[in-house]
């Protein structure tokens, strides 16, 4: 008969698994211990149990594309392979409003449901620019969900426009902003953040902007950039701050662990962590973040094969079709150099791992159920 004792003789791990099986929350010390001591098979079993309780075999994807206004940036994050510093501006791109609207119009007649807008930070992309952009997109295609910008941009553009976080967020929502992606979180620990995050928005600022967005009625995602100079304790601290805010507002939809990729950036001397560590990290995220409904493997970053494996380690979302519209990860060395998957390919990826595929919109309404 299968039991937890057949997977591990370690009594501390057995005690943690009893808590999880009983639907109890694990604490920070438990989480730290999982990182330090739990074998990947044990974590997979436990995380898969939690995911099956919440979602059964249901696994989501959407039809989306990205708009990246610029890859020039005033900040200088050590892990970023994408940005061209302002001094090397001529190497990068800076799209105009018209160019961006043309990119949106390219999808006319296609059943995409979401545009994800994120890029570098530059003075000309200010609050007014984004208000005009969102309004113009909505005027052209009202049903297209705008998931846009992160606290990195919000902090900068609201400060420049001399408006409070609350006022700025309200103005963007009135212009058409529908939800907020999870970027810019990196690692919240202040010492690590100072080393890698190039002077952008503080951890407190990141959390406060999501809190305000939730209070104003929109949903958001959260990321964690792992596998660089942080320790396990920093990952636990990061997830604890997210779990606390989620207890307060309930506004987060999805947690997205992002694996540090080491090509062409200031941290290129660091090796990337193993696939085993990726799977352990997804599983621990699922087990610890008991108040997050969804855990996403972002396939353009982690690669489609690891994304498929992750479905047995607590993950229940693989992001979307993308249509080769993002450069962040190919420039950082991901195996996905021209990220684009058709819905058929995404469904096959999910079904061949023995899960059920569902197309969703950004806020997890089901668009289509597949039962091949
Ligand atoms: O904040 C940048 C990360 C993030 C590297 O909410 C890197 O649905 C690894 O947040 N190695 C932006 N990661 C992307 C993002 C995102 C992506 C997909 C879906 C959603 C969502 C959000 O990309 C940045 C940073 O943490 N990043 N460079 C790198 N070299
Ligand atoms: Fe700029 Fe974002 Fe790259 Fe940091 S991660 S340098 S804020 S584009």
Short mmCIF file of C-alpha atoms and ligand atoms in Angstrom, two decimals:
data_model
loop_
_atom_site.label_atom_id
_atom_site.label_comp_id
_atom_site.label_asym_id
_atom_site.label_seq_id
_atom_site.Cartn_x
_atom_site.Cartn_y
_atom_site.Cartn_z
CA UNK A 1 0.00 0.00 0.00
CA UNK A 2 1.34 3.44 -0.96
CA UNK A 3 2.07 5.76 1.95
CA UNK A 4 4.26 8.76 2.72
CA UNK A 5 6.62 6.43 4.66
CA UNK A 6 7.49 4.66 1.42
CA UNK A 7 8.70 7.98 -0.05
CA UNK A 8 10.71 9.24 2.92
CA UNK A 9 11.88 7.97 6.32
CA UNK A 10 12.55 11.54 7.42
CA UNK A 11 10.14 12.25 10.29
CA UNK A 12 10.28 16.04 9.83
CA UNK A 13 9.24 15.68 6.19
CA UNK A 14 6.54 13.23 7.23
CA UNK A 15 5.20 15.79 9.73
CA UNK A 16 5.08 18.49 7.03
CA UNK A 17 3.31 16.14 4.65
CA UNK A 18 0.69 15.35 7.31
CA UNK A 19 -0.04 19.07 7.64
CA UNK A 20 -0.38 19.48 3.88
CA UNK A 21 -2.58 16.40 3.50
CA UNK A 22 -4.81 17.72 6.30
CA UNK A 23 -5.18 21.02 4.45
CA UNK A 24 -3.20 22.96 7.07
CA UNK A 25 -0.90 25.84 6.22
CA UNK A 26 2.85 25.21 6.51
CA UNK A 27 5.00 27.85 8.20
CA UNK A 28 8.25 29.51 7.10
CA UNK A 29 10.43 26.99 8.94
CA UNK A 30 8.62 24.12 7.19
CA UNK A 31 9.12 25.83 3.86
CA UNK A 32 12.82 26.38 4.52
CA UNK A 33 13.15 22.71 5.46
CA UNK A 34 11.44 21.62 2.25
CA UNK A 35 13.97 23.65 0.26
CA UNK A 36 16.88 22.20 2.22
CA UNK A 37 15.91 18.57 2.59
CA UNK A 38 12.96 17.42 0.49
CA UNK A 39 13.63 15.10 -2.46
CA UNK A 40 12.03 16.04 -5.76
CA UNK A 41 9.73 12.96 -5.81
CA UNK A 42 8.38 13.78 -2.35
CA UNK A 43 7.70 17.40 -3.36
CA UNK A 44 6.05 16.30 -6.59
CA UNK A 45 3.72 13.95 -4.78
CA UNK A 46 2.70 16.56 -2.23
CA UNK A 47 2.34 19.43 -4.71
CA UNK A 48 0.39 17.26 -7.11
CA UNK A 49 -1.96 16.31 -4.27
CA UNK A 50 -2.64 20.01 -3.57
CA UNK A 51 -3.09 20.82 -7.27
CA UNK A 52 -5.48 17.88 -7.72
CA UNK A 53 -7.52 19.04 -4.70
CA UNK A 54 -7.83 22.53 -6.19
CA UNK A 55 -8.06 21.82 -9.90
CA UNK A 56 -8.12 18.11 -10.62
CA UNK A 57 -6.46 17.72 -14.03
CA UNK A 58 -7.61 21.11 -15.29
CA UNK A 59 -4.74 23.05 -16.87
CA UNK A 60 -5.04 26.50 -18.41
CA UNK A 61 -3.58 28.46 -21.29
CA UNK A 62 -4.68 31.56 -23.17
CA UNK A 63 -4.34 33.23 -26.57
CA UNK A 64 -2.17 36.26 -26.04
CA UNK A 65 0.53 38.44 -27.52
CA UNK A 66 3.04 40.86 -26.07
CA UNK A 67 3.74 44.50 -26.86
CA UNK A 68 7.18 45.65 -25.74
CA UNK A 69 7.30 49.42 -26.34
CA UNK A 70 11.06 49.69 -25.80
CA UNK A 71 14.08 47.75 -24.61
CA UNK A 72 15.94 50.91 -23.60
CA UNK A 73 15.81 51.49 -19.87
CA UNK A 74 16.98 54.03 -17.33
CA UNK A 75 17.53 51.23 -14.81
CA UNK A 76 20.35 48.75 -14.75
CA UNK A 77 19.22 45.41 -13.33
CA UNK A 78 22.15 43.01 -13.10
CA UNK A 79 20.12 40.03 -14.38
CA UNK A 80 18.60 41.81 -17.39
CA UNK A 81 19.83 40.74 -20.84
CA UNK A 82 17.13 42.65 -22.60
CA UNK A 83 17.66 46.29 -21.82
CA UNK A 84 20.02 48.59 -23.71
CA UNK A 85 21.32 51.25 -21.38
CA UNK A 86 20.35 54.77 -22.23
CA UNK A 87 23.93 55.47 -23.45
CA UNK A 88 23.64 52.63 -26.00
CA UNK A 89 20.17 53.70 -27.04
CA UNK A 90 20.83 53.33 -30.75
CA UNK A 91 21.14 49.52 -30.28
CA UNK A 92 17.56 49.24 -29.01
CA UNK A 93 14.02 49.89 -30.22
CA UNK A 94 11.55 52.61 -29.20
CA UNK A 95 8.14 52.16 -30.79
CA UNK A 96 5.79 55.09 -31.35
CA UNK A 97 2.12 55.07 -30.43
CA UNK A 98 1.17 54.45 -34.08
CA UNK A 99 3.61 51.56 -34.41
CA UNK A 100 2.17 49.94 -31.31
CA UNK A 101 -1.40 50.36 -32.50
CA UNK A 102 -0.40 48.78 -35.82
CA UNK A 103 0.90 45.77 -33.87
CA UNK A 104 -2.47 45.46 -32.12
CA UNK A 105 -4.30 45.76 -35.46
CA UNK A 106 -2.25 42.86 -36.84
CA UNK A 107 -4.44 40.63 -34.63
CA UNK A 108 -7.74 41.90 -36.02
CA UNK A 109 -9.96 38.92 -36.78
CA UNK A 110 -7.81 36.55 -34.70
CA UNK A 111 -9.28 35.11 -31.49
CA UNK A 112 -6.64 36.50 -29.09
CA UNK A 113 -8.05 37.60 -25.72
CA UNK A 114 -5.11 39.39 -24.06
CA UNK A 115 -2.34 41.86 -24.82
CA UNK A 116 0.53 41.84 -22.29
CA UNK A 117 2.37 45.18 -22.36
CA UNK A 118 5.73 45.54 -20.61
CA UNK A 119 9.17 46.87 -21.47
CA UNK A 120 11.96 49.23 -20.40
CA UNK A 121 11.43 52.52 -18.58
CA UNK A 122 12.03 55.76 -20.52
CA UNK A 123 10.83 59.35 -19.93
CA UNK A 124 8.73 59.60 -23.11
CA UNK A 125 6.64 56.60 -22.03
CA UNK A 126 4.90 58.57 -19.31
CA UNK A 127 1.49 58.43 -17.67
CA UNK A 128 -0.17 60.35 -20.52
CA UNK A 129 1.41 58.08 -23.13
CA UNK A 130 0.05 54.94 -21.48
CA UNK A 131 -3.38 56.48 -20.88
CA UNK A 132 -3.55 57.37 -24.57
CA UNK A 133 -2.29 53.94 -25.62
CA UNK A 134 -4.79 52.04 -23.48
CA UNK A 135 -7.68 54.27 -24.61
CA UNK A 136 -6.72 53.82 -28.26
CA UNK A 137 -6.49 50.02 -27.90
CA UNK A 138 -9.91 49.92 -26.22
CA UNK A 139 -11.41 52.20 -28.87
CA UNK A 140 -10.17 49.81 -31.54
CA UNK A 141 -10.91 46.50 -29.79
CA UNK A 142 -12.93 46.93 -26.58
CA UNK A 143 -12.98 43.24 -25.61
CA UNK A 144 -9.17 42.81 -25.70
CA UNK A 145 -7.93 42.47 -22.10
CA UNK A 146 -5.06 44.86 -21.33
CA UNK A 147 -2.61 43.32 -18.84
CA UNK A 148 0.03 45.98 -18.58
CA UNK A 149 3.03 47.49 -16.82
CA UNK A 150 4.49 46.62 -13.46
CA UNK A 151 5.16 48.62 -10.29
CA UNK A 152 8.53 49.46 -11.89
CA UNK A 153 6.78 51.60 -14.52
CA UNK A 154 3.95 52.69 -12.23
CA UNK A 155 6.31 54.07 -9.59
CA UNK A 156 8.30 55.97 -12.22
CA UNK A 157 5.40 57.42 -14.25
CA UNK A 158 3.27 58.36 -11.23
CA UNK A 159 6.20 60.13 -9.57
CA UNK A 160 7.02 61.96 -12.81
CA UNK A 161 3.37 63.03 -13.22
CA UNK A 162 3.27 64.08 -9.53
CA UNK A 163 0.23 61.96 -8.76
CA UNK A 164 -0.21 59.54 -5.87
CA UNK A 165 -0.17 55.78 -6.48
CA UNK A 166 -3.95 55.76 -5.90
CA UNK A 167 -4.66 58.59 -8.35
CA UNK A 168 -2.33 57.19 -11.02
CA UNK A 169 -3.83 53.70 -10.81
CA UNK A 170 -7.34 55.12 -11.04
CA UNK A 171 -6.42 57.12 -14.16
CA UNK A 172 -4.97 54.05 -15.89
CA UNK A 173 -7.94 51.86 -15.00
CA UNK A 174 -10.28 54.54 -16.38
CA UNK A 175 -8.20 54.50 -19.59
CA UNK A 176 -8.62 50.73 -20.05
CA UNK A 177 -6.10 48.90 -17.84
CA UNK A 178 -7.68 45.55 -16.90
CA UNK A 179 -5.02 43.76 -14.83
CA UNK A 180 -1.37 43.79 -13.81
CA UNK A 181 1.28 41.21 -14.73
CA UNK A 182 3.65 39.85 -12.10
CA UNK A 183 6.95 41.38 -13.20
CA UNK A 184 9.38 43.55 -11.28
CA UNK A 185 9.09 41.59 -8.04
CA UNK A 186 12.50 39.88 -8.41
CA UNK A 187 13.45 39.12 -4.78
CA UNK A 188 11.98 41.28 -2.03
CA UNK A 189 14.85 40.97 0.45
CA UNK A 190 16.23 44.52 0.51
CA UNK A 191 19.92 43.55 0.48
CA UNK A 192 19.57 41.21 -2.52
CA UNK A 193 17.31 43.71 -4.28
CA UNK A 194 19.93 46.43 -3.90
CA UNK A 195 22.48 44.13 -5.56
CA UNK A 196 20.41 43.01 -8.56
CA UNK A 197 17.50 45.35 -9.22
CA UNK A 198 19.24 48.49 -10.49
CA UNK A 199 17.60 51.06 -8.18
CA UNK A 200 14.02 50.49 -9.35
CA UNK A 201 10.86 50.41 -7.18
CA UNK A 202 11.37 49.10 -3.63
CA UNK A 203 9.79 45.89 -2.37
CA UNK A 204 7.41 47.92 -0.23
CA UNK A 205 6.47 49.98 -3.29
CA UNK A 206 5.87 46.84 -5.38
CA UNK A 207 3.56 45.36 -2.75
CA UNK A 208 1.79 48.68 -2.12
CA UNK A 209 0.99 49.16 -5.82
CA UNK A 210 -0.52 45.67 -6.03
CA UNK A 211 -2.46 46.33 -2.80
CA UNK A 212 -3.90 49.54 -4.32
CA UNK A 213 -4.77 47.80 -7.60
CA UNK A 214 -6.59 45.06 -5.67
CA UNK A 215 -8.49 47.66 -3.64
CA UNK A 216 -9.48 49.38 -6.88
CA UNK A 217 -10.94 46.11 -8.14
CA UNK A 218 -8.41 44.69 -10.57
CA UNK A 219 -6.49 41.41 -10.32
CA UNK A 220 -2.77 40.88 -10.62
CA UNK A 221 -0.03 38.24 -10.77
CA UNK A 222 3.18 37.83 -8.81
CA UNK A 223 6.60 36.55 -9.87
CA UNK A 224 9.79 35.49 -8.09
CA UNK A 225 13.13 35.58 -9.90
CA UNK A 226 15.15 32.68 -8.47
CA UNK A 227 18.43 30.90 -9.03
CA UNK A 228 20.93 33.79 -8.92
CA UNK A 229 22.50 35.21 -5.72
CA UNK A 230 19.57 34.60 -3.38
CA UNK A 231 19.42 31.92 -0.69
CA UNK A 232 16.52 29.63 0.16
CA UNK A 233 15.71 31.93 3.10
CA UNK A 234 15.25 34.82 0.64
CA UNK A 235 12.80 32.76 -1.41
CA UNK A 236 10.81 31.89 1.72
CA UNK A 237 10.78 35.56 2.77
CA UNK A 238 9.61 36.58 -0.73
CA UNK A 239 6.73 34.11 -0.75
CA UNK A 240 5.76 35.01 2.82
CA UNK A 241 5.32 38.68 1.83
CA UNK A 242 3.13 37.56 -1.10
CA UNK A 243 1.09 35.18 1.05
CA UNK A 244 0.52 37.93 3.65
CA UNK A 245 -0.71 40.40 1.03
CA UNK A 246 -2.93 37.73 -0.49
CA UNK A 247 -4.45 37.05 2.95
CA UNK A 248 -5.23 40.76 3.13
CA UNK A 249 -6.66 41.43 -0.35
CA UNK A 250 -7.23 38.13 -2.20
CA UNK A 251 -6.35 40.00 -5.41
CA UNK A 252 -3.55 37.81 -6.77
CA UNK A 253 -4.47 35.23 -9.38
CA UNK A 254 -1.25 33.48 -10.26
CA UNK A 255 2.25 32.91 -8.90
CA UNK A 256 4.95 32.65 -11.58
CA UNK A 257 8.43 31.51 -10.54
CA UNK A 258 10.95 32.85 -13.08
CA UNK A 259 14.22 30.98 -13.47
CA UNK A 260 17.26 33.25 -13.82
CA UNK A 261 18.74 32.79 -17.31
CA UNK A 262 22.39 33.77 -17.61
CA UNK A 263 23.11 34.81 -21.18
CA UNK A 264 24.55 38.30 -21.85
CA UNK A 265 23.96 39.98 -18.53
CA UNK A 266 26.03 41.17 -15.58
CA UNK A 267 25.40 37.88 -13.75
CA UNK A 268 26.49 35.65 -16.64
CA UNK A 269 29.26 34.17 -14.48
CA UNK A 270 26.59 32.44 -12.35
CA UNK A 271 25.53 28.97 -13.46
CA UNK A 272 21.82 28.36 -14.03
CA UNK A 273 20.08 26.03 -11.56
CA UNK A 274 19.12 22.51 -12.64
CA UNK A 275 15.73 21.35 -13.92
CA UNK A 276 15.38 19.36 -10.67
CA UNK A 277 15.69 22.63 -8.76
CA UNK A 278 13.08 24.24 -11.06
CA UNK A 279 10.63 21.42 -10.33
CA UNK A 280 11.33 21.54 -6.58
CA UNK A 281 10.74 25.29 -6.65
CA UNK A 282 7.40 25.04 -8.49
CA UNK A 283 6.27 22.35 -6.04
CA UNK A 284 7.28 24.35 -2.95
CA UNK A 285 5.48 27.41 -4.36
CA UNK A 286 2.30 25.34 -4.74
CA UNK A 287 2.58 23.89 -1.21
CA UNK A 288 3.49 27.11 0.63
CA UNK A 289 1.20 29.55 -1.24
CA UNK A 290 -2.01 27.90 -0.15
CA UNK A 291 -4.01 31.05 -0.86
CA UNK A 292 -2.94 31.35 -4.53
CA UNK A 293 -5.27 29.54 -6.93
CA UNK A 294 -2.86 29.24 -9.83
CA UNK A 295 0.81 28.42 -10.34
CA UNK A 296 2.16 29.19 -13.80
CA UNK A 297 5.11 27.77 -15.71
CA UNK A 298 5.96 30.47 -18.25
CA UNK A 299 7.10 28.27 -21.14
CA UNK A 300 9.04 30.91 -23.15
CA UNK A 301 11.35 31.22 -20.14
CA UNK A 302 11.54 27.67 -18.79
CA UNK A 303 11.18 25.89 -22.13
CA UNK A 304 8.21 23.81 -23.26
CA UNK A 305 9.63 20.48 -22.01
CA UNK A 306 10.20 21.62 -18.44
CA UNK A 307 6.83 23.41 -18.51
CA UNK A 308 5.23 20.09 -19.42
CA UNK A 309 7.06 18.26 -16.59
CA UNK A 310 6.06 20.99 -14.12
CA UNK A 311 2.39 20.02 -14.52
CA UNK A 312 3.09 17.07 -12.22
CA UNK A 313 4.75 19.41 -9.68
CA UNK A 314 1.85 21.69 -8.81
CA UNK A 315 1.66 23.84 -11.95
CA UNK A 316 -1.79 24.31 -13.53
CA UNK A 317 -1.15 27.10 -16.06
CA UNK A 318 1.35 27.42 -18.92
CA UNK A 319 0.62 31.00 -20.11
CA UNK A 320 -0.27 31.41 -23.76
CA UNK A 321 0.37 31.25 -27.47
CA UNK A 322 2.69 34.34 -27.42
CA UNK A 323 3.15 34.38 -31.22
CA UNK A 324 6.85 35.27 -31.04
CA UNK A 325 6.13 38.72 -29.59
CA UNK A 326 8.48 38.78 -26.60
CA UNK A 327 12.25 39.06 -26.60
CA UNK A 328 12.97 39.07 -22.84
CA UNK A 329 13.82 35.39 -22.58
CA UNK A 330 15.34 34.62 -25.95
CA UNK A 331 17.83 37.44 -25.26
CA UNK A 332 18.58 35.90 -21.85
CA UNK A 333 19.41 32.48 -23.32
CA UNK A 334 16.15 30.52 -23.11
CA UNK A 335 15.89 27.45 -25.33
CA UNK A 336 12.79 29.10 -26.86
CA UNK A 337 14.40 31.49 -29.36
CA UNK A 338 11.20 32.40 -31.27
CA UNK A 339 8.45 31.67 -28.76
CA UNK A 340 5.18 30.79 -30.47
CA UNK A 341 2.89 27.82 -29.88
CA UNK A 342 -0.39 27.19 -31.63
CA UNK A 343 -3.41 26.26 -29.51
CA UNK A 344 -3.08 22.70 -30.95
CA UNK A 345 0.51 22.51 -29.71
CA UNK A 346 -0.44 23.81 -26.26
CA UNK A 347 -3.33 21.36 -25.99
CA UNK A 348 -1.03 18.52 -27.05
CA UNK A 349 1.63 19.60 -24.53
CA UNK A 350 -0.95 19.46 -21.73
CA UNK A 351 -2.79 16.32 -22.84
CA UNK A 352 0.31 14.26 -23.47
CA UNK A 353 1.23 14.86 -19.81
CA UNK A 354 -2.21 13.37 -18.91
CA UNK A 355 -3.89 16.63 -17.95
CA UNK A 356 -6.95 18.36 -19.34
CA UNK A 357 -6.48 21.50 -21.42
CA UNK A 358 -8.71 24.55 -21.08
CA UNK A 359 -8.40 27.82 -22.90
CA UNK A 360 -9.05 30.67 -20.45
CA UNK A 361 -9.24 34.43 -20.60
CA UNK A 362 -6.96 36.50 -18.36
CA UNK A 363 -9.22 36.24 -15.31
CA UNK A 364 -9.74 32.47 -15.72
CA UNK A 365 -13.15 32.39 -17.35
CA UNK A 366 -13.15 29.27 -19.51
CA UNK A 367 -13.20 30.06 -23.24
CA UNK A 368 -13.01 26.46 -24.45
CA UNK A 369 -12.68 23.02 -22.88
CA UNK A 370 -10.71 20.34 -24.73
CA UNK A 371 -11.39 16.65 -24.22
CA UNK A 372 -9.34 14.94 -26.89
O1 LIG B 1 10.55 41.22 -13.78
C1 LIG B 1 14.29 39.58 -16.78
C2 LIG B 1 12.31 38.64 -15.49
C3 LIG B 1 10.29 39.64 -15.62
C4 LIG B 1 15.59 37.82 -16.82
O2 LIG B 1 2.13 38.06 -15.12
C5 LIG B 1 14.38 37.49 -16.21
O3 LIG B 1 1.45 36.62 -16.58
C6 LIG B 1 15.12 35.36 -15.91
O4 LIG B 1 7.06 39.26 -15.16
N1 LIG B 1 16.32 35.61 -16.46
C7 LIG B 1 9.25 40.18 -16.59
N2 LIG B 1 14.14 36.26 -15.75
C8 LIG B 1 8.34 39.08 -17.13
C9 LIG B 1 7.15 38.79 -16.26
C10 LIG B 1 6.05 37.91 -16.75
C11 LIG B 1 6.27 37.03 -17.78
C12 LIG B 1 5.22 36.23 -18.21
C13 LIG B 1 3.96 36.32 -17.67
C14 LIG B 1 3.74 37.21 -16.64
C15 LIG B 1 2.37 37.31 -16.07
C16 LIG B 1 4.78 38.01 -16.16
O5 LIG B 1 11.24 38.87 -16.35
C17 LIG B 1 11.14 40.63 -14.89
C18 LIG B 1 12.28 39.73 -14.43
O6 LIG B 1 11.98 39.11 -13.21
N3 LIG B 1 13.62 38.60 -16.18
N4 LIG B 1 15.51 39.12 -17.18
C19 LIG B 1 16.59 36.82 -16.93
N5 LIG B 1 17.80 37.06 -17.45
FE1 LIG B 2 14.88 47.87 -17.06
FE2 LIG B 2 13.16 45.90 -16.46
FE3 LIG B 2 15.57 45.29 -17.53
FE4 LIG B 2 15.43 46.21 -15.03
S1 LIG B 2 14.52 44.25 -15.78
S2 LIG B 2 16.88 46.94 -16.62
S3 LIG B 2 13.71 47.66 -15.13
S4 LIG B 2 13.93 46.45 -18.54
#
